[in-house]
PDB file of N, CA and C in Angstrom:
ATOM      1  N   MET A   1       0.851  -1.172   0.000  1.00 94.00           N
ATOM      2  CA  MET A   1       0.000   0.000   0.000  1.00 94.00           C
ATOM      3  C   MET A   1       0.899   1.237   0.000  1.00 94.00           C
ATOM      4  N   ASP A   2       0.446   2.266  -0.714  1.00 96.00           N
ATOM      5  CA  ASP A   2       1.188   3.517  -0.801  1.00 96.00           C
ATOM      6  C   ASP A   2       0.413   4.649  -0.138  1.00 96.00           C
ATOM      7  N   CYS A   3       1.135   5.661   0.318  1.00 97.00           N
ATOM      8  CA  CYS A   3       0.517   6.860   0.900  1.00 97.00           C
ATOM      9  C   CYS A   3      -0.364   7.506  -0.165  1.00 97.00           C
ATOM     10  N   PHE A   4      -1.590   7.818   0.176  1.00 96.00           N
ATOM     11  CA  PHE A   4      -2.486   8.392  -0.824  1.00 96.00           C
ATOM     12  C   PHE A   4      -2.200   9.870  -1.098  1.00 96.00           C
ATOM     13  N   GLN A   5      -1.267  10.453  -0.356  1.00 96.00           N
ATOM     14  CA  GLN A   5      -0.936  11.849  -0.591  1.00 96.00           C
ATOM     15  C   GLN A   5       0.372  12.002  -1.372  1.00 96.00           C
ATOM     16  N   CYS A   6       1.423  11.290  -0.940  1.00 97.00           N
ATOM     17  CA  CYS A   6       2.727  11.467  -1.592  1.00 97.00           C
ATOM     18  C   CYS A   6       3.163  10.264  -2.425  1.00 97.00           C
ATOM     19  N   GLY A   7       2.513   9.120  -2.261  1.00 97.00           N
ATOM     20  CA  GLY A   7       2.831   7.934  -3.051  1.00 97.00           C
ATOM     21  C   GLY A   7       3.927   7.041  -2.486  1.00 97.00           C
ATOM     22  N   LYS A   8       4.495   7.399  -1.316  1.00 97.00           N
ATOM     23  CA  LYS A   8       5.546   6.594  -0.693  1.00 97.00           C
ATOM     24  C   LYS A   8       4.983   5.226  -0.277  1.00 97.00           C
ATOM     25  N   ALA A   9       5.792   4.173  -0.433  1.00 98.00           N
ATOM     26  CA  ALA A   9       5.402   2.849   0.049  1.00 98.00           C
ATOM     27  C   ALA A   9       5.307   2.899   1.577  1.00 98.00           C
ATOM     28  N   LEU A  10       4.212   2.424   2.121  1.00 97.00           N
ATOM     29  CA  LEU A  10       3.972   2.511   3.561  1.00 97.00           C
ATOM     30  C   LEU A  10       4.560   1.330   4.316  1.00 97.00           C
ATOM     31  N   LEU A  11       5.078   1.628   5.492  1.00 95.00           N
ATOM     32  CA  LEU A  11       5.518   0.590   6.420  1.00 95.00           C
ATOM     33  C   LEU A  11       4.284   0.054   7.151  1.00 95.00           C
ATOM     34  N   PRO A  12       4.325  -1.193   7.599  1.00 94.00           N
ATOM     35  CA  PRO A  12       3.178  -1.734   8.340  1.00 94.00           C
ATOM     36  C   PRO A  12       2.791  -0.876   9.549  1.00 94.00           C
ATOM     37  N   ASP A  13       3.770  -0.304  10.253  1.00 95.00           N
ATOM     38  CA  ASP A  13       3.463   0.543  11.407  1.00 95.00           C
ATOM     39  C   ASP A  13       2.750   1.827  11.000  1.00 95.00           C
ATOM     40  N   GLU A  14       3.059   2.358   9.820  1.00 96.00           N
ATOM     41  CA  GLU A  14       2.369   3.559   9.349  1.00 96.00           C
ATOM     42  C   GLU A  14       0.908   3.250   9.050  1.00 96.00           C
ATOM     43  N   ILE A  15       0.662   2.106   8.465  1.00 96.00           N
ATOM     44  CA  ILE A  15      -0.717   1.691   8.187  1.00 96.00           C
ATOM     45  C   ILE A  15      -1.456   1.486   9.502  1.00 96.00           C
ATOM     46  N   ALA A  16      -0.812   0.820  10.430  1.00 95.00           N
ATOM     47  CA  ALA A  16      -1.448   0.516  11.717  1.00 95.00           C
ATOM     48  C   ALA A  16      -1.776   1.775  12.508  1.00 95.00           C
ATOM     49  N   VAL A  17      -0.869   2.740  12.566  1.00 96.00           N
ATOM     50  CA  VAL A  17      -1.138   3.950  13.343  1.00 96.00           C
ATOM     51  C   VAL A  17      -2.250   4.766  12.683  1.00 96.00           C
ATOM     52  N   TYR A  18      -2.276   4.795  11.362  1.00 96.00           N
ATOM     53  CA  TYR A  18      -3.356   5.501  10.666  1.00 96.00           C
ATOM     54  C   TYR A  18      -4.697   4.840  10.985  1.00 96.00           C
ATOM     55  N   ARG A  19      -4.736   3.526  10.896  1.00 96.00           N
ATOM     56  CA  ARG A  19      -5.985   2.810  11.188  1.00 96.00           C
ATOM     57  C   ARG A  19      -6.391   2.954  12.649  1.00 96.00           C
ATOM     58  N   ARG A  20      -5.435   2.972  13.542  1.00 95.00           N
ATOM     59  CA  ARG A  20      -5.742   3.106  14.969  1.00 95.00           C
ATOM     60  C   ARG A  20      -6.306   4.495  15.284  1.00 95.00           C
ATOM     61  N   MET A  21      -5.744   5.511  14.665  1.00 95.00           N
ATOM     62  CA  MET A  21      -6.105   6.877  15.030  1.00 95.00           C
ATOM     63  C   MET A  21      -7.161   7.520  14.130  1.00 95.00           C
ATOM     64  N   VAL A  22      -7.360   6.993  12.921  1.00 96.00           N
ATOM     65  CA  VAL A  22      -8.284   7.641  11.993  1.00 96.00           C
ATOM     66  C   VAL A  22      -9.475   6.751  11.655  1.00 96.00           C
ATOM     67  N   ASN A  23      -9.209   5.556  11.134  1.00 95.00           N
ATOM     68  CA  ASN A  23     -10.300   4.684  10.678  1.00 95.00           C
ATOM     69  C   ASN A  23      -9.781   3.253  10.586  1.00 95.00           C
ATOM     70  N   ARG A  24     -10.277   2.400  11.429  1.00 94.00           N
ATOM     71  CA  ARG A  24      -9.778   1.014  11.456  1.00 94.00           C
ATOM     72  C   ARG A  24      -9.996   0.264  10.153  1.00 94.00           C
ATOM     73  N   ALA A  25     -10.965   0.679   9.375  1.00 94.00           N
ATOM     74  CA  ALA A  25     -11.254  -0.002   8.117  1.00 94.00           C
ATOM     75  C   ALA A  25     -10.639   0.711   6.907  1.00 94.00           C
ATOM     76  N   ALA A  26      -9.744   1.650   7.154  1.00 95.00           N
ATOM     77  CA  ALA A  26      -9.165   2.438   6.059  1.00 95.00           C
ATOM     78  C   ALA A  26      -8.467   1.545   5.045  1.00 95.00           C
ATOM     79  N   GLU A  27      -8.751   1.816   3.782  1.00 95.00           N
ATOM     80  CA  GLU A  27      -8.078   1.106   2.702  1.00 95.00           C
ATOM     81  C   GLU A  27      -7.042   1.992   2.034  1.00 95.00           C
ATOM     82  N   ARG A  28      -7.059   3.276   2.395  1.00 97.00           N
ATOM     83  CA  ARG A  28      -6.049   4.236   1.951  1.00 97.00           C
ATOM     84  C   ARG A  28      -5.492   4.884   3.205  1.00 97.00           C
ATOM     85  N   CYS A  29      -4.173   5.009   3.280  1.00 97.00           N
ATOM     86  CA  CYS A  29      -3.536   5.552   4.484  1.00 97.00           C
ATOM     87  C   CYS A  29      -2.483   6.576   4.109  1.00 97.00           C
ATOM     88  N   LEU A  30      -2.058   7.335   5.107  1.00 98.00           N
ATOM     89  CA  LEU A  30      -0.993   8.316   4.943  1.00 98.00           C
ATOM     90  C   LEU A  30       0.297   7.798   5.575  1.00 98.00           C
ATOM     91  N   CYS A  31       1.430   8.186   4.986  1.00 98.00           N
ATOM     92  CA  CYS A  31       2.715   7.880   5.623  1.00 98.00           C
ATOM     93  C   CYS A  31       2.834   8.751   6.874  1.00 98.00           C
ATOM     94  N   ALA A  32       3.799   8.472   7.717  1.00 97.00           N
ATOM     95  CA  ALA A  32       3.959   9.209   8.972  1.00 97.00           C
ATOM     96  C   ALA A  32       4.188  10.698   8.718  1.00 97.00           C
ATOM     97  N   CYS A  33       4.942  11.033   7.697  1.00 97.00           N
ATOM     98  CA  CYS A  33       5.226  12.431   7.385  1.00 97.00           C
ATOM     99  C   CYS A  33       3.949  13.168   6.970  1.00 97.00           C
ATOM    100  N   CYS A  34       3.204  12.602   6.042  1.00 98.00           N
ATOM    101  CA  CYS A  34       1.962  13.230   5.577  1.00 98.00           C
ATOM    102  C   CYS A  34       0.916  13.248   6.690  1.00 98.00           C
ATOM    103  N   PHE A  35       0.872  12.187   7.491  1.00 97.00           N
ATOM    104  CA  PHE A  35      -0.056  12.114   8.630  1.00 97.00           C
ATOM    105  C   PHE A  35       0.222  13.277   9.587  1.00 97.00           C
ATOM    106  N   ALA A  36       1.496  13.483   9.906  1.00 97.00           N
ATOM    107  CA  ALA A  36       1.880  14.563  10.819  1.00 97.00           C
ATOM    108  C   ALA A  36       1.488  15.918  10.250  1.00 97.00           C
ATOM    109  N   LYS A  37       1.756  16.131   8.968  1.00 97.00           N
ATOM    110  CA  LYS A  37       1.392  17.400   8.333  1.00 97.00           C
ATOM    111  C   LYS A  37      -0.121  17.600   8.342  1.00 97.00           C
ATOM    112  N   GLU A  38      -0.857  16.565   8.025  1.00 96.00           N
ATOM    113  CA  GLU A  38      -2.320  16.643   7.965  1.00 96.00           C
ATOM    114  C   GLU A  38      -2.927  17.048   9.304  1.00 96.00           C
ATOM    115  N   PHE A  39      -2.343  16.548  10.396  1.00 95.00           N
ATOM    116  CA  PHE A  39      -2.903  16.808  11.720  1.00 95.00           C
ATOM    117  C   PHE A  39      -2.126  17.855  12.516  1.00 95.00           C
ATOM    118  N   GLY A  40      -1.147  18.484  11.885  1.00 97.00           N
ATOM    119  CA  GLY A  40      -0.428  19.588  12.504  1.00 97.00           C
ATOM    120  C   GLY A  40       0.421  19.216  13.709  1.00 97.00           C
ATOM    121  N   VAL A  41       1.049  18.044  13.629  1.00 97.00           N
ATOM    122  CA  VAL A  41       1.933  17.603  14.712  1.00 97.00           C
ATOM    123  C   VAL A  41       3.297  17.256  14.131  1.00 97.00           C
ATOM    124  N   ASP A  42       4.275  17.099  14.997  1.00 97.00           N
ATOM    125  CA  ASP A  42       5.607  16.697  14.573  1.00 97.00           C
ATOM    126  C   ASP A  42       5.607  15.197  14.262  1.00 97.00           C
ATOM    127  N   GLU A  43       6.348  14.791  13.254  1.00 97.00           N
ATOM    128  CA  GLU A  43       6.413  13.372  12.879  1.00 97.00           C
ATOM    129  C   GLU A  43       6.892  12.495  14.030  1.00 97.00           C
ATOM    130  N   SER A  44       7.748  13.037  14.889  1.00 97.00           N
ATOM    131  CA  SER A  44       8.233  12.250  16.023  1.00 97.00           C
ATOM    132  C   SER A  44       7.088  11.836  16.949  1.00 97.00           C
ATOM    133  N   LEU A  45       6.049  12.651  17.032  1.00 97.00           N
ATOM    134  CA  LEU A  45       4.885  12.296  17.841  1.00 97.00           C
ATOM    135  C   LEU A  45       4.149  11.092  17.254  1.00 97.00           C
ATOM    136  N   VAL A  46       4.081  11.011  15.945  1.00 97.00           N
ATOM    137  CA  VAL A  46       3.444   9.860  15.292  1.00 97.00           C
ATOM    138  C   VAL A  46       4.192   8.583  15.672  1.00 97.00           C
ATOM    139  N   TRP A  47       5.530   8.631  15.606  1.00 97.00           N
ATOM    140  CA  TRP A  47       6.329   7.445  15.949  1.00 97.00           C
ATOM    141  C   TRP A  47       6.253   7.121  17.438  1.00 97.00           C
ATOM    142  N   GLU A  48       6.111   8.141  18.274  1.00 97.00           N
ATOM    143  CA  GLU A  48       5.920   7.901  19.710  1.00 97.00           C
ATOM    144  C   GLU A  48       4.598   7.178  19.955  1.00 97.00           C
ATOM    145  N   LYS A  49       3.560   7.559  19.218  1.00 95.00           N
ATOM    146  CA  LYS A  49       2.270   6.870  19.355  1.00 95.00           C
ATOM    147  C   LYS A  49       2.403   5.414  18.909  1.00 95.00           C
ATOM    148  N   VAL A  50       3.171   5.164  17.859  1.00 95.00           N
ATOM    149  CA  VAL A  50       3.408   3.783  17.420  1.00 95.00           C
ATOM    150  C   VAL A  50       4.009   2.991  18.575  1.00 95.00           C
ATOM    151  N   ARG A  51       5.033   3.537  19.209  1.00 94.00           N
ATOM    152  CA  ARG A  51       5.687   2.845  20.343  1.00 94.00           C
ATOM    153  C   ARG A  51       4.689   2.608  21.480  1.00 94.00           C
ATOM    154  N   GLN A  52       3.876   3.611  21.789  1.00 94.00           N
ATOM    155  CA  GLN A  52       2.891   3.473  22.867  1.00 94.00           C
ATOM    156  C   GLN A  52       1.870   2.381  22.555  1.00 94.00           C
ATOM    157  N   PHE A  53       1.348   2.392  21.347  1.00 94.00           N
ATOM    158  CA  PHE A  53       0.340   1.394  20.981  1.00 94.00           C
ATOM    159  C   PHE A  53       0.929  -0.017  20.977  1.00 94.00           C
ATOM    160  N   LYS A  54       2.164  -0.158  20.512  1.00 92.00           N
ATOM    161  CA  LYS A  54       2.831  -1.467  20.548  1.00 92.00           C
ATOM    162  C   LYS A  54       3.007  -1.933  21.989  1.00 92.00           C
ATOM    163  N   LYS A  55       3.435  -1.017  22.853  1.00 92.00           N
ATOM    164  CA  LYS A  55       3.647  -1.359  24.261  1.00 92.00           C
ATOM    165  C   LYS A  55       2.337  -1.786  24.919  1.00 92.00           C
ATOM    166  N   MET A  56       1.226  -1.157  24.499  1.00 91.00           N
ATOM    167  CA  MET A  56      -0.095  -1.505  25.038  1.00 91.00           C
ATOM    168  C   MET A  56      -0.572  -2.867  24.521  1.00 91.00           C
ATOM    169  N   GLY A  57       0.060  -3.363  23.474  1.00 91.00           N
ATOM    170  CA  GLY A  57      -0.342  -4.643  22.896  1.00 91.00           C
ATOM    171  C   GLY A  57      -1.400  -4.538  21.829  1.00 91.00           C
ATOM    172  N   CYS A  58      -1.567  -3.359  21.243  1.00 91.00           N
ATOM    173  CA  CYS A  58      -2.569  -3.176  20.186  1.00 91.00           C
ATOM    174  C   CYS A  58      -2.328  -4.176  19.057  1.00 91.00           C
ATOM    175  N   THR A  59      -3.339  -4.942  18.731  1.00 89.00           N
ATOM    176  CA  THR A  59      -3.203  -6.004  17.733  1.00 89.00           C
ATOM    177  C   THR A  59      -3.036  -5.476  16.311  1.00 89.00           C
ATOM    178  N   LEU A  60      -3.374  -4.233  16.057  1.00 90.00           N
ATOM    179  CA  LEU A  60      -3.159  -3.674  14.719  1.00 90.00           C
ATOM    180  C   LEU A  60      -1.669  -3.664  14.366  1.00 90.00           C
ATOM    181  N   PHE A  61      -0.820  -3.607  15.367  1.00 86.00           N
ATOM    182  CA  PHE A  61       0.618  -3.520  15.148  1.00 86.00           C
ATOM    183  C   PHE A  61       1.291  -4.884  15.092  1.00 86.00           C
ATOM    184  N   SER A  62       0.565  -5.944  15.335  1.00 72.00           N
ATOM    185  CA  SER A  62       1.163  -7.271  15.281  1.00 72.00           C
ATOM    186  C   SER A  62       0.753  -8.033  14.038  1.00 72.00           C
ATOM    187  N   ARG A  63      -0.196  -7.494  13.307  1.00 57.00           N
ATOM    188  CA  ARG A  63      -0.633  -8.135  12.067  1.00 57.00           C
ATOM    189  C   ARG A  63       0.314  -7.791  10.946  1.00 57.00           C
ATOM    190  N   ASN A  64       0.486  -8.732  10.045  1.00 45.00           N
ATOM    191  CA  ASN A  64       1.304  -8.481   8.873  1.00 45.00           C
ATOM    192  C   ASN A  64       0.447  -8.527   7.617  1.00 45.00           C
ATOM    193  N   GLU A  65      -0.808  -8.147   7.736  1.00 44.00           N
ATOM    194  CA  GLU A  65      -1.731  -8.227   6.619  1.00 44.00           C
ATOM    195  C   GLU A  65      -1.470  -7.147   5.582  1.00 44.00           C
ATOM    196  N   CYS A  66      -0.711  -6.148   5.935  1.00 41.00           N
ATOM    197  CA  CYS A  66      -0.487  -5.025   5.026  1.00 41.00           C
ATOM    198  C   CYS A  66       0.861  -5.180   4.396  1.00 41.00           C
TER     199      CYS A  66
END
């Protein structure tokens, strides 16, 4: 899957954080950079949320379906 804004190939964690925070059924996602720009936050915050969700055991981050 590619970022629907910039076309970059997405990492599984980028897909998972987008689905966790925006829409669990999303079939189009943003890369971490575009996600951060879209929501007016620093990209490092997006990656911090990835770490937090993984630590919590969120199953979206353990699937390799993407």
